[in-house]
Short mmCIF file of C-alpha atoms in Angstrom, two decimals:
data_model
loop_
_atom_site.label_atom_id
_atom_site.label_comp_id
_atom_site.label_asym_id
_atom_site.label_seq_id
_atom_site.Cartn_x
_atom_site.Cartn_y
_atom_site.Cartn_z
CA MET J 84 -0.06 0.13 0.01
CA ARG J 85 2.88 2.29 0.34
CA TYR J 86 2.82 3.70 -2.99
CA VAL J 87 -0.87 3.95 -3.41
CA LEU J 88 -1.47 7.65 -3.16
CA ILE J 89 -5.24 7.58 -2.90
CA ASP J 90 -6.91 7.16 0.40
CA ARG J 91 -10.57 6.94 -0.61
CA CYS J 92 -12.54 7.22 -3.72
CA LEU J 93 -15.73 9.41 -3.01
CA GLU J 94 -17.28 9.36 -6.39
CA LEU J 95 -16.73 7.55 -9.71
CA ASP J 96 -18.97 8.15 -12.58
CA LYS J 97 -17.89 5.56 -15.28
CA GLY J 98 -16.41 7.31 -18.34
CA VAL J 99 -16.95 10.63 -17.06
CA ARG J 100 -15.25 11.68 -13.57
CA ILE J 101 -13.62 10.46 -10.33
CA ARG J 102 -13.31 12.18 -7.12
CA THR J 103 -10.58 10.86 -4.47
CA VAL J 104 -8.95 11.98 -1.43
CA LYS J 105 -5.43 11.80 -0.38
CA CYS J 106 -4.55 12.99 3.32
CA VAL J 107 -1.05 14.11 3.84
CA THR J 108 0.41 13.16 7.30
CA ARG J 109 3.82 13.98 8.97
CA GLY J 110 4.36 9.94 9.18
CA GLU J 111 5.11 9.85 5.29
CA PRO J 112 8.59 9.06 4.50
CA PHE J 113 8.45 12.02 1.97
CA LEU J 114 7.79 14.52 4.81
CA ARG J 115 10.41 13.35 7.40
CA GLU J 116 12.65 16.12 6.43
CA LEU J 117 10.43 18.39 4.45
CA ASP J 118 7.76 20.54 5.26
CA ARG J 119 6.08 20.76 1.98
CA TYR J 120 4.60 17.90 0.20
CA PRO J 121 6.39 17.12 -3.12
CA PRO J 122 4.26 18.35 -5.94
CA THR J 123 5.63 15.09 -7.96
CA LEU J 124 3.52 13.13 -5.38
CA VAL J 125 0.40 15.20 -5.92
CA LEU J 126 0.99 14.56 -9.54
CA GLU J 127 1.19 10.81 -8.76
CA THR J 128 -2.27 11.09 -6.91
CA LEU J 129 -3.71 12.68 -9.94
CA LEU J 130 -2.27 9.92 -12.34
CA GLN J 131 -3.33 7.08 -10.08
CA THR J 132 -6.80 8.57 -9.76
CA GLY J 133 -6.96 9.04 -13.62
CA ALA J 134 -5.96 5.67 -14.19
CA ALA J 135 -8.57 4.13 -11.80
CA LEU J 136 -11.19 5.91 -13.88
CA ALA J 137 -9.72 4.82 -17.23
CA ARG J 138 -9.40 1.15 -16.01
CA VAL J 139 -13.04 0.95 -14.74
CA THR J 140 -14.36 2.86 -17.68
CA ALA J 141 -12.58 0.22 -20.01
CA GLY J 142 -13.35 -2.89 -18.14
CA GLY J 143 -11.87 -6.35 -18.79
CA ASP J 144 -8.38 -7.57 -18.16
CA LYS J 145 -6.72 -4.45 -19.56
CA ARG J 146 -3.50 -3.00 -18.14
CA SER J 147 -3.10 0.83 -17.92
CA PHE J 148 0.03 2.77 -18.30
CA LEU J 149 0.79 6.42 -18.31
CA GLY J 150 1.23 7.56 -21.84
CA LYS J 151 2.10 11.38 -21.52
CA ILE J 152 1.70 14.34 -19.46
CA THR J 153 0.66 17.06 -21.90
CA GLU J 154 0.32 19.99 -19.09
CA ALA J 155 1.10 20.06 -15.50
CA GLU J 156 1.41 23.02 -12.84
CA PHE J 157 1.66 23.27 -9.17
CA PRO J 158 0.88 26.65 -7.89
CA ALA J 159 1.07 25.75 -4.18
CA PHE J 160 2.17 23.29 -1.81
CA ALA J 161 0.31 20.67 0.32
CA GLN J 162 1.65 20.27 4.04
CA ALA J 163 1.21 17.57 6.61
CA GLY J 164 -2.32 17.73 7.81
CA ASP J 165 -3.99 18.77 4.57
CA ARG J 166 -6.49 16.79 2.75
CA ILE J 167 -6.13 16.92 -0.94
CA ASP J 168 -9.40 16.74 -2.79
CA VAL J 169 -8.78 15.24 -6.28
CA LEU J 170 -11.18 15.59 -9.31
CA VAL J 171 -10.10 13.93 -12.65
CA GLU J 172 -12.45 14.14 -15.55
CA ALA J 173 -12.35 12.22 -18.95
CA ILE J 174 -11.75 14.52 -21.88
CA GLN J 175 -11.54 11.75 -24.60
CA SER J 176 -11.83 8.08 -24.33
CA ARG J 177 -11.02 5.44 -26.86
CA PRO J 178 -10.54 1.69 -26.64
CA ASP J 179 -6.84 2.15 -26.52
CA GLY J 180 -6.71 5.03 -24.26
CA THR J 181 -8.08 8.06 -22.36
CA MET J 182 -7.23 11.55 -22.22
CA LEU J 183 -7.84 13.07 -18.64
CA HIS J 184 -7.77 16.43 -16.96
CA GLY J 185 -7.26 16.60 -13.18
CA GLU J 186 -7.24 18.85 -10.33
CA ALA J 187 -5.95 18.77 -6.85
CA ARG J 188 -6.98 21.18 -4.15
CA VAL J 189 -6.48 21.74 -0.48
CA ASP J 190 -9.44 23.77 1.17
CA GLY J 191 -10.31 24.86 -2.21
CA ALA J 192 -6.74 26.17 -3.33
CA LEU J 193 -5.28 24.66 -6.32
CA VAL J 194 -2.14 22.59 -5.54
CA GLY J 195 -1.91 20.77 -8.80
CA ARG J 196 -3.38 20.37 -12.24
CA ALA J 197 -2.63 18.13 -15.09
CA GLU J 198 -3.76 16.93 -18.51
CA PHE J 199 -2.47 13.34 -19.28
CA MET J 200 -3.01 10.29 -21.42
CA ILE J 201 -3.63 6.70 -19.94
CA GLY J 202 -3.13 4.06 -22.40
CA PHE J 203 -3.75 0.32 -22.60
CA LEU J 204 -1.38 -2.40 -23.16
CA PRO J 205 -2.18 -4.40 -26.41
CA ALA J 206 -3.33 -7.76 -25.39
CA GLU J 207 -0.19 -9.60 -26.25
CA LEU J 208 1.72 -7.49 -24.04
CA VAL J 209 -0.61 -8.24 -20.72
CA PRO J 210 1.44 -10.12 -18.50
CA ALA J 211 0.12 -13.67 -17.50
CA PRO J 212 -2.61 -13.74 -14.76
CA ASP J 213 -0.93 -13.59 -11.27
CA PRO J 214 -3.28 -14.81 -8.67
CA LYS J 215 -1.34 -13.05 -5.68
CA ALA J 216 -0.79 -9.80 -7.56
CA ASP J 217 -4.52 -9.76 -8.62
CA GLU J 218 -5.71 -10.48 -5.09
CA ARG J 219 -3.41 -7.77 -3.83
CA ARG J 220 -4.98 -5.42 -6.35
CA ARG J 221 -8.42 -6.44 -5.66
CA LEU J 222 -8.05 -5.88 -2.08
CA THR J 223 -6.55 -2.42 -2.54
CA ARG J 224 -9.26 -1.26 -4.80
CA LYS J 225 -11.70 -2.58 -2.00
CA ALA J 226 -9.77 -0.66 0.84
CA ILE J 227 -9.89 2.54 -1.27
CA GLY J 228 -13.59 2.27 -2.34
CA LEU J 229 -13.06 1.81 -6.00
CA PRO J 230 -15.67 -0.24 -7.60
CA PRO J 231 -14.71 -3.57 -9.19
CA VAL J 232 -13.64 -3.75 -12.75
CA GLU J 233 -16.24 -5.41 -14.87
CA GLU J 234 -15.51 -7.95 -17.37
CA ALA J 235 -15.22 -6.66 -21.03
CA MET M 233 -13.67 21.91 -45.43
CA GLU M 234 -10.96 23.47 -47.69
CA ASP M 235 -7.88 21.31 -48.24
CA ASN M 236 -5.63 24.06 -46.87
CA GLU M 237 -7.73 24.17 -43.76
CA ILE M 238 -7.41 20.36 -43.38
CA ILE M 239 -3.40 20.67 -43.83
CA SER M 240 -3.17 23.19 -41.31
CA LYS M 241 -5.18 21.53 -38.78
CA VAL M 242 -3.42 18.21 -39.41
CA THR M 243 -0.18 20.06 -39.03
CA GLU M 244 -1.04 21.62 -35.71
CA CYS M 245 -2.35 18.33 -34.30
CA VAL M 246 1.16 16.59 -35.24
CA ALA M 247 3.12 19.14 -33.98
CA ASN M 248 1.21 19.39 -30.56
CA ALA M 249 1.23 15.51 -30.13
CA LEU M 250 5.05 15.45 -30.96
CA GLY M 251 6.28 18.69 -29.61
CA ARG M 252 7.30 20.28 -32.70
CA ASP M 253 7.37 23.56 -34.27
CA GLU M 254 4.67 23.64 -37.06
CA GLU M 255 7.52 24.58 -39.49
CA GLU M 256 9.16 21.14 -38.83
CA VAL M 257 6.01 19.33 -39.90
CA LYS M 258 6.00 18.83 -43.84
CA LEU M 259 3.16 16.72 -45.77
CA GLU M 260 6.12 14.63 -46.85
CA SER M 261 7.28 14.06 -43.22
CA VAL M 262 7.57 10.55 -42.21
CA LEU M 263 6.13 10.53 -38.59
CA SER M 264 8.73 7.90 -37.12
CA ARG M 265 11.83 8.68 -39.31
CA ASP M 266 11.65 12.35 -39.55
CA LEU M 267 9.65 13.44 -36.57
CA GLU M 268 10.70 10.77 -34.31
CA ALA M 269 7.17 9.65 -33.42
CA GLU M 270 7.27 6.84 -30.96
CA SER M 271 4.14 4.37 -30.21
CA ILE M 272 2.48 6.38 -27.71
CA ASP M 273 2.64 9.34 -30.15
CA TYR M 274 0.36 7.64 -32.61
CA LEU M 275 -2.28 7.38 -29.84
CA ASP M 276 -1.90 11.17 -28.91
CA ILE M 277 -2.10 11.90 -32.86
CA THR M 278 -5.29 9.91 -32.91
CA PHE M 279 -6.72 12.10 -29.91
CA GLN M 280 -5.55 15.30 -31.64
CA LEU M 281 -7.44 14.47 -34.93
CA GLU M 282 -10.66 13.28 -33.23
CA LYS M 283 -10.59 16.49 -31.38
CA ALA M 284 -9.80 18.80 -34.00
CA PHE M 285 -11.82 17.36 -36.74
CA GLY M 286 -14.80 16.00 -34.57
CA ILE M 287 -14.37 12.57 -36.33
CA LYS M 288 -14.39 9.12 -34.44
CA ILE M 289 -11.47 7.10 -35.34
CA GLU M 290 -11.68 3.27 -34.63
CA LYS M 291 -9.13 1.20 -33.16
CA ASP M 292 -6.69 0.13 -35.67
CA GLU M 293 -8.15 2.05 -38.45
CA LEU M 294 -5.54 4.75 -38.75
CA PHE M 295 -2.50 3.07 -37.34
CA PRO M 296 -3.14 -0.66 -37.72
CA GLN M 297 -0.94 -2.89 -35.37
CA LYS M 298 0.48 -6.22 -36.60
CA ILE M 299 -0.22 -5.51 -40.30
CA PHE M 300 1.56 -8.72 -41.51
CA GLN M 301 0.81 -11.32 -39.06
CA ASP M 302 -0.31 -13.46 -42.04
CA ALA M 303 2.94 -15.12 -43.47
CA ARG M 304 1.34 -14.97 -47.05
CA TYR M 305 1.99 -11.18 -46.90
CA VAL M 306 5.80 -11.14 -46.44
CA SER M 307 8.44 -13.33 -47.89
CA ASP M 308 12.15 -12.75 -47.11
CA GLY M 309 11.55 -9.37 -45.77
CA VAL M 310 9.66 -8.35 -48.75
CA VAL M 311 5.80 -7.62 -48.89
CA THR M 312 4.25 -10.06 -51.48
CA ALA M 313 1.78 -9.26 -54.05
CA ASP M 314 -1.06 -10.50 -51.61
CA GLY M 315 0.52 -8.15 -48.82
CA LEU M 316 0.47 -5.17 -51.14
CA ALA M 317 -3.26 -5.73 -52.01
CA PHE M 318 -3.82 -6.08 -48.20
CA LEU M 319 -1.98 -3.04 -47.69
CA GLU M 320 -4.15 -1.16 -50.25
CA GLN M 321 -7.34 -2.30 -48.67
CA LYS M 322 -6.18 -1.48 -45.12
CA LEU M 323 -4.64 1.91 -45.92
CA PRO M 324 -6.23 3.19 -49.05
CA TYR M 325 -5.00 6.80 -48.14
CA ALA M 326 -1.39 5.97 -48.32
CA ASP M 327 0.99 6.22 -51.24
CA ILE M 328 1.10 2.47 -51.90
CA ALA M 329 2.10 3.07 -55.61
CA SER M 330 5.65 4.49 -54.39
CA PHE M 331 5.89 1.72 -51.90
CA ARG M 332 5.54 -0.74 -54.68
CA VAL M 333 8.91 0.04 -56.30
CA ASP M 334 10.84 -1.36 -53.28
CA PRO M 335 8.31 -2.98 -50.93
CA LYS M 336 10.67 -3.99 -48.04
CA VAL M 337 8.67 -4.79 -44.94
CA THR M 338 11.16 -2.39 -43.07
CA ALA M 339 9.70 0.47 -45.11
CA VAL M 340 6.00 -0.01 -44.07
CA PRO M 341 6.63 2.58 -41.31
CA ASN M 342 7.60 5.11 -43.90
CA LEU M 343 3.87 4.93 -45.48
CA PHE M 344 2.95 6.76 -42.20
CA THR M 345 3.45 10.37 -43.30
CA VAL M 346 1.53 13.75 -42.64
CA SER M 347 0.20 13.62 -46.28
CA LEU M 348 -1.56 10.23 -45.24
CA LEU M 349 -2.99 11.75 -42.33
CA VAL M 350 -4.52 14.62 -44.44
CA ASN M 351 -5.70 11.98 -46.93
CA TYR M 352 -7.27 10.11 -44.32
CA VAL M 353 -9.12 13.12 -42.62
CA LYS M 354 -10.29 14.00 -46.04
CA THR M 355 -11.84 10.58 -46.54
CA LYS M 356 -13.44 10.56 -43.08
CA ILE M 357 -14.86 14.13 -43.60
CA ALA M 358 -16.24 12.99 -46.92
CA ALA M 359 -17.72 10.01 -45.64
#
């Protein structure tokens, strides 16, 4: 769970939008010697949130990957104790990928914004099923509150 | 839509997707060889064209993957007559006539030029 940077999914409208929350705590290894939460991790939360939306929208046993980040800005920093509210919306969806726009806010103030592309691996590149990893992913999704991925 | 407008919009899409200046994008530019497009860029170009022209591009319609899975289509690294017929059917907007002169399978990526994209968009808009 260490590198899952979403604490909870609040809303997922398949193919349209997803809202998640990431709470920043002093106990995180990234904050042991820093006052400011690294913007790259805000970006990672945006990307993980977008990938979750794209994955649920696509269904089946697809594997997603980050294709491109076409725009990104981080006008302010989050700090320990902050709750980061994330909203990611699909701009364009195709069977082989999705373009998304996401914003991360703390108390309404923008701390991160990005436009990015999530692609799906062609079927021949999808690794063979790994029951242990699949179960780990299923439990993680359940813990976050993400809906199960439907069969294609 | 006028041809010039289509060319201008396609050029903008390719430049955006590949992080290039529009002046670098010529009709004859090969996406991979001249503009250094990588696999993920083809998906980006597809997104850009769909948005710019309000068209729907089916998976594998513009950039078909695994074109030559069938052994009948390639022999000793050269595209066979059956393969050329398949290419013409799969990519009717590509310059297959020029490709026929030296139909090496390694030259297939060179079919994917900016001009191909323009012809493709024209076909889609006319449909």
